[in-house]
Coordinates of C-alpha atoms and ligand atoms in Angstrom, one line a residue:
X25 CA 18.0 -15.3 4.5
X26 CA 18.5 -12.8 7.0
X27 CA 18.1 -15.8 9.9
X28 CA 19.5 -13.3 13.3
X29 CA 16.8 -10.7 13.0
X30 CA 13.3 -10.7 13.4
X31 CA 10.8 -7.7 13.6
X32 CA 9.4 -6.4 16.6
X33 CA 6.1 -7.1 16.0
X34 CA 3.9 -10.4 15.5
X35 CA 1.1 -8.9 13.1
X36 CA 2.0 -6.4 10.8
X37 CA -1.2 -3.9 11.4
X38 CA 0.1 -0.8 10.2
X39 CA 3.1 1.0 9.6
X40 CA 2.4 2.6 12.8
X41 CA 3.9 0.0 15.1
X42 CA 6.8 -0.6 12.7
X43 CA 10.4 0.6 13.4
X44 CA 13.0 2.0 11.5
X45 CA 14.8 -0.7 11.7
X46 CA 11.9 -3.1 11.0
X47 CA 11.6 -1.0 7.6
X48 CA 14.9 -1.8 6.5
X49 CA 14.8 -5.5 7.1
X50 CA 11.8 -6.1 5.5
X51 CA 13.4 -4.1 2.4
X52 CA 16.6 -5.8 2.4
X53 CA 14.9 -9.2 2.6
X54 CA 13.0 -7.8 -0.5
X55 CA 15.6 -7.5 -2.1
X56 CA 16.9 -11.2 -1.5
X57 CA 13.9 -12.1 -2.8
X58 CA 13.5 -10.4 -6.0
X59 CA 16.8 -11.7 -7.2
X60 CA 14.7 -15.0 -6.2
X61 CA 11.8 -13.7 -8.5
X62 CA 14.2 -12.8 -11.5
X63 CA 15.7 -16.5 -12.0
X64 CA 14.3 -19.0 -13.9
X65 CA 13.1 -20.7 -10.8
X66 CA 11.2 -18.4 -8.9
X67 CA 10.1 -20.4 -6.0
X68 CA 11.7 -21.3 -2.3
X69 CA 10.8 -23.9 0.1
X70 CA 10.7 -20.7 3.0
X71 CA 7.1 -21.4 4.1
X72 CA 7.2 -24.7 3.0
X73 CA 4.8 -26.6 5.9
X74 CA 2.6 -23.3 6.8
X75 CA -1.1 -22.5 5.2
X76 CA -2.2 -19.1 5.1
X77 CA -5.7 -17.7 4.5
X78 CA -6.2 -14.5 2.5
X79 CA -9.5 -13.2 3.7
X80 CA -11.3 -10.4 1.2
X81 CA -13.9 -8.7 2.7
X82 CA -13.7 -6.2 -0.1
X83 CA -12.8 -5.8 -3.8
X84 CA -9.2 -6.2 -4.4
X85 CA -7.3 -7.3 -7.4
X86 CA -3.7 -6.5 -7.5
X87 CA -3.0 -6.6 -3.9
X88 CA -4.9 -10.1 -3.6
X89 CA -2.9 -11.3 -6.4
X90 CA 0.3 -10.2 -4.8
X91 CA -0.1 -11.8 -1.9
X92 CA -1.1 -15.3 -3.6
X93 CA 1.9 -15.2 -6.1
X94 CA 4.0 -14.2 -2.5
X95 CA 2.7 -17.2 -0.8
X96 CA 2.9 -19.5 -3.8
X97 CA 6.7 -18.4 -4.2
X98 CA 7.1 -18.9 -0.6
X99 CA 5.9 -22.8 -1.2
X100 CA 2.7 -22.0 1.2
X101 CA -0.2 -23.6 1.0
X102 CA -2.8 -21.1 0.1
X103 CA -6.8 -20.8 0.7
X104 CA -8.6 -17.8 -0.5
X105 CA -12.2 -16.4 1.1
X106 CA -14.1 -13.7 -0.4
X107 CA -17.0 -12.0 1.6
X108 CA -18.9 -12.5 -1.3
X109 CA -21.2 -15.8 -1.5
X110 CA -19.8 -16.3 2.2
X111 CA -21.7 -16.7 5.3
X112 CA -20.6 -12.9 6.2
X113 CA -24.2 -12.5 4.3
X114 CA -25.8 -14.6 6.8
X115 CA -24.8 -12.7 9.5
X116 CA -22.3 -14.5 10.9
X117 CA -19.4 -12.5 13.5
X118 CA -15.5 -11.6 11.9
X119 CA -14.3 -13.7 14.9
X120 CA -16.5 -16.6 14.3
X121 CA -15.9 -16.7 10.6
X122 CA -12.2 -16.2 11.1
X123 CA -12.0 -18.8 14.0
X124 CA -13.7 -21.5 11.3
X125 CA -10.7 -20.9 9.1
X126 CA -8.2 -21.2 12.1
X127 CA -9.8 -24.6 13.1
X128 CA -9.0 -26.0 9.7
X129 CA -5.2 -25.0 10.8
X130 CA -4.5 -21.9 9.2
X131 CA -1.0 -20.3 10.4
X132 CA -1.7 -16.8 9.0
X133 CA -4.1 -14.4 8.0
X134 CA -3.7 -11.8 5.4
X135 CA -7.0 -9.6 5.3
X136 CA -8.5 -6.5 3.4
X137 CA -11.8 -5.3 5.6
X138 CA -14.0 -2.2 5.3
X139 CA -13.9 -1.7 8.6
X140 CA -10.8 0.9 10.2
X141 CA -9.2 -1.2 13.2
X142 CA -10.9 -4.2 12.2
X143 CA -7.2 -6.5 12.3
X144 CA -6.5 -4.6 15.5
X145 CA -9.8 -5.8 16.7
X146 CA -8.9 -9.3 15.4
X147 CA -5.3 -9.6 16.6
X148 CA -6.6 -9.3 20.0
X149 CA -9.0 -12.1 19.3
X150 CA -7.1 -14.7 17.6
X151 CA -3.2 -16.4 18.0
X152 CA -1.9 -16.3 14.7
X153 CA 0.2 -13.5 13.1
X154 CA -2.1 -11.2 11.0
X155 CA -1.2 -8.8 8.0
X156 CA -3.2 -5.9 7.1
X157 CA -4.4 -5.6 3.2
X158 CA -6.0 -2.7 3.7
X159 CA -8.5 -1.4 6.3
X160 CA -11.0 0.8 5.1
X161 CA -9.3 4.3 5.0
X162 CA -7.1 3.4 7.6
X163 CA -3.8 1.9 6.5
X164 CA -2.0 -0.4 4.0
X165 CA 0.7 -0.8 5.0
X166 CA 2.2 -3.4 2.6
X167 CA 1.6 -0.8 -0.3
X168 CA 3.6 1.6 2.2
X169 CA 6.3 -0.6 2.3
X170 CA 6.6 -1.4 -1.6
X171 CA 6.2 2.1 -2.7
X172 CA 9.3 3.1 -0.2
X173 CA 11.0 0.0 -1.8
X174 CA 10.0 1.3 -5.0
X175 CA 11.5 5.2 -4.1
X176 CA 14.5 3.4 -2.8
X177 CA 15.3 1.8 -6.0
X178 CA 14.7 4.5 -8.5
X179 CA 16.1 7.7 -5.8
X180 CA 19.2 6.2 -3.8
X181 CA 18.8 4.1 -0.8
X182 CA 18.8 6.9 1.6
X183 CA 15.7 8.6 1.3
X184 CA 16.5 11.4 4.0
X185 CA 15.8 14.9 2.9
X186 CA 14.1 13.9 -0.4
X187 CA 11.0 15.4 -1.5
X188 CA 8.1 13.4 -2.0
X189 CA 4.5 14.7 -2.7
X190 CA 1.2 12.5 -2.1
X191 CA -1.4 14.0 -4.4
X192 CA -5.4 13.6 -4.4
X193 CA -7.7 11.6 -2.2
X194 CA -5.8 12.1 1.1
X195 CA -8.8 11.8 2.9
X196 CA -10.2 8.8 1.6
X197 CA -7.0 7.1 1.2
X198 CA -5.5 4.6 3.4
X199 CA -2.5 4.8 0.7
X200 CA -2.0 7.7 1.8
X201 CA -1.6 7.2 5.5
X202 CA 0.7 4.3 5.7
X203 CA 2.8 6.0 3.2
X204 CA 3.2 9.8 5.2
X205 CA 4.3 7.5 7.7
X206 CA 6.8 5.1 6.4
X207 CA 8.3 8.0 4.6
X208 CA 8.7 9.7 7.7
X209 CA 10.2 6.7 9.5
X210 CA 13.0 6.8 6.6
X211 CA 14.1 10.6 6.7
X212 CA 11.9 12.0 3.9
X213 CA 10.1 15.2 4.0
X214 CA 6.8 14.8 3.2
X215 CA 4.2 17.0 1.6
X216 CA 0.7 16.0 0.6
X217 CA -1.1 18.3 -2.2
X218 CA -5.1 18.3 -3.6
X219 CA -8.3 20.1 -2.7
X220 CA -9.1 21.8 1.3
X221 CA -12.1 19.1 1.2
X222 CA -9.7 16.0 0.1
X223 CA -7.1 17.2 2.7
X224 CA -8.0 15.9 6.3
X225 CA -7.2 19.1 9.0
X226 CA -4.8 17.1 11.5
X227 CA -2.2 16.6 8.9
X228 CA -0.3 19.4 9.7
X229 CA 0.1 17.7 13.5
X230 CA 2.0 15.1 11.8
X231 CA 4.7 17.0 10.2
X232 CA 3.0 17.0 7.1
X233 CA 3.5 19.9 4.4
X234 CA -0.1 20.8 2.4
X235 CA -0.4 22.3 -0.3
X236 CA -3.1 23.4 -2.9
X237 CA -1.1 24.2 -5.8
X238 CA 0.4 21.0 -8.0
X239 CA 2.4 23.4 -10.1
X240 CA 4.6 24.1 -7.0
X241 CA 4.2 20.6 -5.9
X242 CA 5.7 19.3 -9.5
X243 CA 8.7 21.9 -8.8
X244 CA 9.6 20.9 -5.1
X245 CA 9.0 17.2 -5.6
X246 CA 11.6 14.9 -5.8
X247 CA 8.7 12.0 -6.8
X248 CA 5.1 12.0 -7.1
X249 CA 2.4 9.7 -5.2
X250 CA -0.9 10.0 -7.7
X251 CA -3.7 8.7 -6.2
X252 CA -6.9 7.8 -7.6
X253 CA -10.1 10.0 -6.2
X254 CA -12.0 7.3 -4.1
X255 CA -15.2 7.9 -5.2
X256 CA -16.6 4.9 -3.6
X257 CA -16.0 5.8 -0.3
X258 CA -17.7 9.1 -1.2
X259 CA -21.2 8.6 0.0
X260 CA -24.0 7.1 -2.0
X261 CA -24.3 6.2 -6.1
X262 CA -20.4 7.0 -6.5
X263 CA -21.5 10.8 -7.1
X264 CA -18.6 13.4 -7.0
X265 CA -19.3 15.2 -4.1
X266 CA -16.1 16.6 -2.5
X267 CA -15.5 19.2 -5.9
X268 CA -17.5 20.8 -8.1
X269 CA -16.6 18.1 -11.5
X270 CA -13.9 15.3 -12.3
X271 CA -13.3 17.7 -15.2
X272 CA -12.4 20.8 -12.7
X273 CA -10.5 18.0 -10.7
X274 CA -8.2 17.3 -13.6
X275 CA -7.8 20.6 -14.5
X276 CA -6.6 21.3 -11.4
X277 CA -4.7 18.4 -9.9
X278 CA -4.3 15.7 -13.3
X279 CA -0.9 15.6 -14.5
X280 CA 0.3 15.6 -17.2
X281 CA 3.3 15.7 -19.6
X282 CA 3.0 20.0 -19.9
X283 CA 2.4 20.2 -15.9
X284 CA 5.8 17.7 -15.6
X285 CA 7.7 20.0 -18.2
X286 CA 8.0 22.4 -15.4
X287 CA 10.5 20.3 -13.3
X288 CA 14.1 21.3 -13.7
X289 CA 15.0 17.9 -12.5
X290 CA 14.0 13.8 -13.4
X291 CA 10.4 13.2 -11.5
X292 CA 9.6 9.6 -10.1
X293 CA 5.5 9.1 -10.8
X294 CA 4.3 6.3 -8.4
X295 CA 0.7 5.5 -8.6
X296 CA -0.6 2.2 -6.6
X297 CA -3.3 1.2 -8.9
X298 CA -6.1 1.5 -10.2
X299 CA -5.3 4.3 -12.4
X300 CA -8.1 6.1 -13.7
X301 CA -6.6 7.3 -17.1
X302 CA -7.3 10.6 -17.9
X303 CA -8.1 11.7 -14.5
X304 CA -5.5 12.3 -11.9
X305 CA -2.8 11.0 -14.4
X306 CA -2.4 10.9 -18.3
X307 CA -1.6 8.2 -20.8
X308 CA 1.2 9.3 -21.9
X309 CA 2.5 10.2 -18.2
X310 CA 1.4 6.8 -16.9
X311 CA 3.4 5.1 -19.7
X312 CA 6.3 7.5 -19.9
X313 CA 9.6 7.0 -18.4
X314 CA 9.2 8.7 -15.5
X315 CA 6.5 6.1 -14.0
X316 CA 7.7 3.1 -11.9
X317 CA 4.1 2.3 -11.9
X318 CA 4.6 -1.4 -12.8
X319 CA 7.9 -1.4 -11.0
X320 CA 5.9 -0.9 -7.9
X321 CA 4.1 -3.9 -8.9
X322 CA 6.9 -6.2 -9.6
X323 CA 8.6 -5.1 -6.1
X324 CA 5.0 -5.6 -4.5
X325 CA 5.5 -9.5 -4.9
X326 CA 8.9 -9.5 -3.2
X327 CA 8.1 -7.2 -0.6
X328 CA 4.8 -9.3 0.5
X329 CA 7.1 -11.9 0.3
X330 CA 9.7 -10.2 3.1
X331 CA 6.9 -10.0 5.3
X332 CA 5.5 -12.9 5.5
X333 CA 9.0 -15.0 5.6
X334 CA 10.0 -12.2 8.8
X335 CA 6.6 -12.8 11.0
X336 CA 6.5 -16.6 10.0
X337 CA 10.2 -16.5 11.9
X338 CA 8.7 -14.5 14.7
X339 CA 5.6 -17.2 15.4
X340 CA 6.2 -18.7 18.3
Ligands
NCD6 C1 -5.3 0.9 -3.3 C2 -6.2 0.4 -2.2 O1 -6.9 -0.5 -2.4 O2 -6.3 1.1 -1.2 N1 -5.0 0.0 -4.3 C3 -4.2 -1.1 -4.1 O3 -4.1 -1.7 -3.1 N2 -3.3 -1.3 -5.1 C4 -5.5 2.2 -3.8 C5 -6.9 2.5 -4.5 O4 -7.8 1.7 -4.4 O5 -6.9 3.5 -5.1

């Protein structure tokens, strides 16, 4: 699959660092392997001799499951660690608790951690090729590259000139981030829309539209990035503290099948999970037509897949 090219990078730590063309080969291998994931027998012997480690050091379900189904299907061998009931609690260093695992001949390292920078931090540390699960509010970039796989699908390969909105939690979000910028890196114009306060300032020095108003959003959007308000990032006890109520939020920013009635053309909804029902998104819009919701899910597998077949080419 796709054996003359490699990515130009060894650790995939954001989508800042990725190239154009590193975007489209991770896609197109996707795509090889979602055919792969549709037959009856959805394995290859790809990463056949390799072990990888999936470090949590914070909650995850979908994405931790992705990349263990990705692994599996790639014939990996597969250990799992969760900050939880580890020696983290004991006060033991990421380097030190990550060079155990390496001793015990670990070829990669998938990680999610709290901490912004931390698998920049680490890929200066240690020799084996690291993927970012998420870094605090930083980046994701594997949910980037699945929700531009996603957009690719249901819009037409060529993304250039499309309209695509990212609404809510910009500020909290790492979503968010990694997303603005592998939409850039394909051609798209990007706007993001929610409250001043969820809205970080510098966004505008990226190119970035903003906008206030979700009405005009729904109109100028090609597809819609809902994202769920990050209250645990927040501050303390989870309290609602960047807008007055959830209520006010939803009046303002939910949507919902009468806010979608006033595109003149299809919508693509995208929302990467969790979905808080009734808040930033309806029932009956999460489970209408217009979602690719679990679409995004299904191509999360094969992208996850793509990238860890491309950098286990690139060890070297
Ligand atoms: C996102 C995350 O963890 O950043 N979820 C995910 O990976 N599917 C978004 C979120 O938590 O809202």
């Amino acid at each position: 699959m796709s054996e003359n090219h490699t990515l130009s990078t060894r650790s995939l730590l954001g989508i800042r660092g990725l190239t154009r063309a590193d975007i489209d080969l991770i896609h197109a291998t996707a795509k090889e392997f979602k055919d792969v994931l549709n037959r009856p027998i959805k394995k290859v012997p790809s990463l056949r001799d390799l072990t990888v480690a999936n470090l949590f050091f914070e909650n995850s379900t979908r994405t931790r499951l992705s990349f263990e189904l990705a692994e599996k299907r790639l014939s990996a061998d597969v250990v799992n660690f969760s900050a939880a009931g580890s020696s983290v609690k004991k006060g033991e260093t990421l380097v030190d608790t990550v060079n155990n695992i390496l001793a015990m001949k670990v070829d990669m390292v998938v990680m999610r951690h709290p901490h912004p920078g931390a698998h920049q931090f680490l890929a200066s540390k240690i020799d084996v090729p690291i993927v970012n699960a998420g870094d605090g509010t930083h980046e994701h970039p594997t949910q980037a590259l699945l929700d531009t796989f996603s957009l690719r699908q249901s819009l037409g390969d060529d993304l250039t000139g499309k309209n695509i909105a990212i609404v809510g939690d910009i500020q909290h979000s790492r979503v968010a981030l990694s997303n603005i910028l592998a939409l850039q890196t394909l051609g798209a114009n990007v706007r993001v829309c929610g409250p001043h306060t969820l809205i970080p300032r510098h966004l505008h020095e990226m190119g970035v539209e903003v906008s206030h108003d979700l009405d005009e959003t729904i109109r100028w959007a090609d597809a819609l990035n809902m994202l769920r308000i990050q209250l645990e990032r927040q501050g303390p006890a989870d309290a609602v503290r960047f807008f007055p109520s959830l209520r006010e939020y939803t009046m303002n920013y939910g949507l919902t099948l009468d806010r979608l009635a006033q595109a003149d053309k299809p919508l693509t909804i995208m929302h990467p999970g969790p979905i808080n029902r009734g808040v930033e998104i309806s029932s009956e819009v999460a489970d209408s037509e217009h979602a690719i919701i679990l679409e995004q899910v299904e191509n999360g597998v094969a992208v996850r897949m793509a990238v860890l077949y491309l950098l286990a080419q690139g060890r070297g």
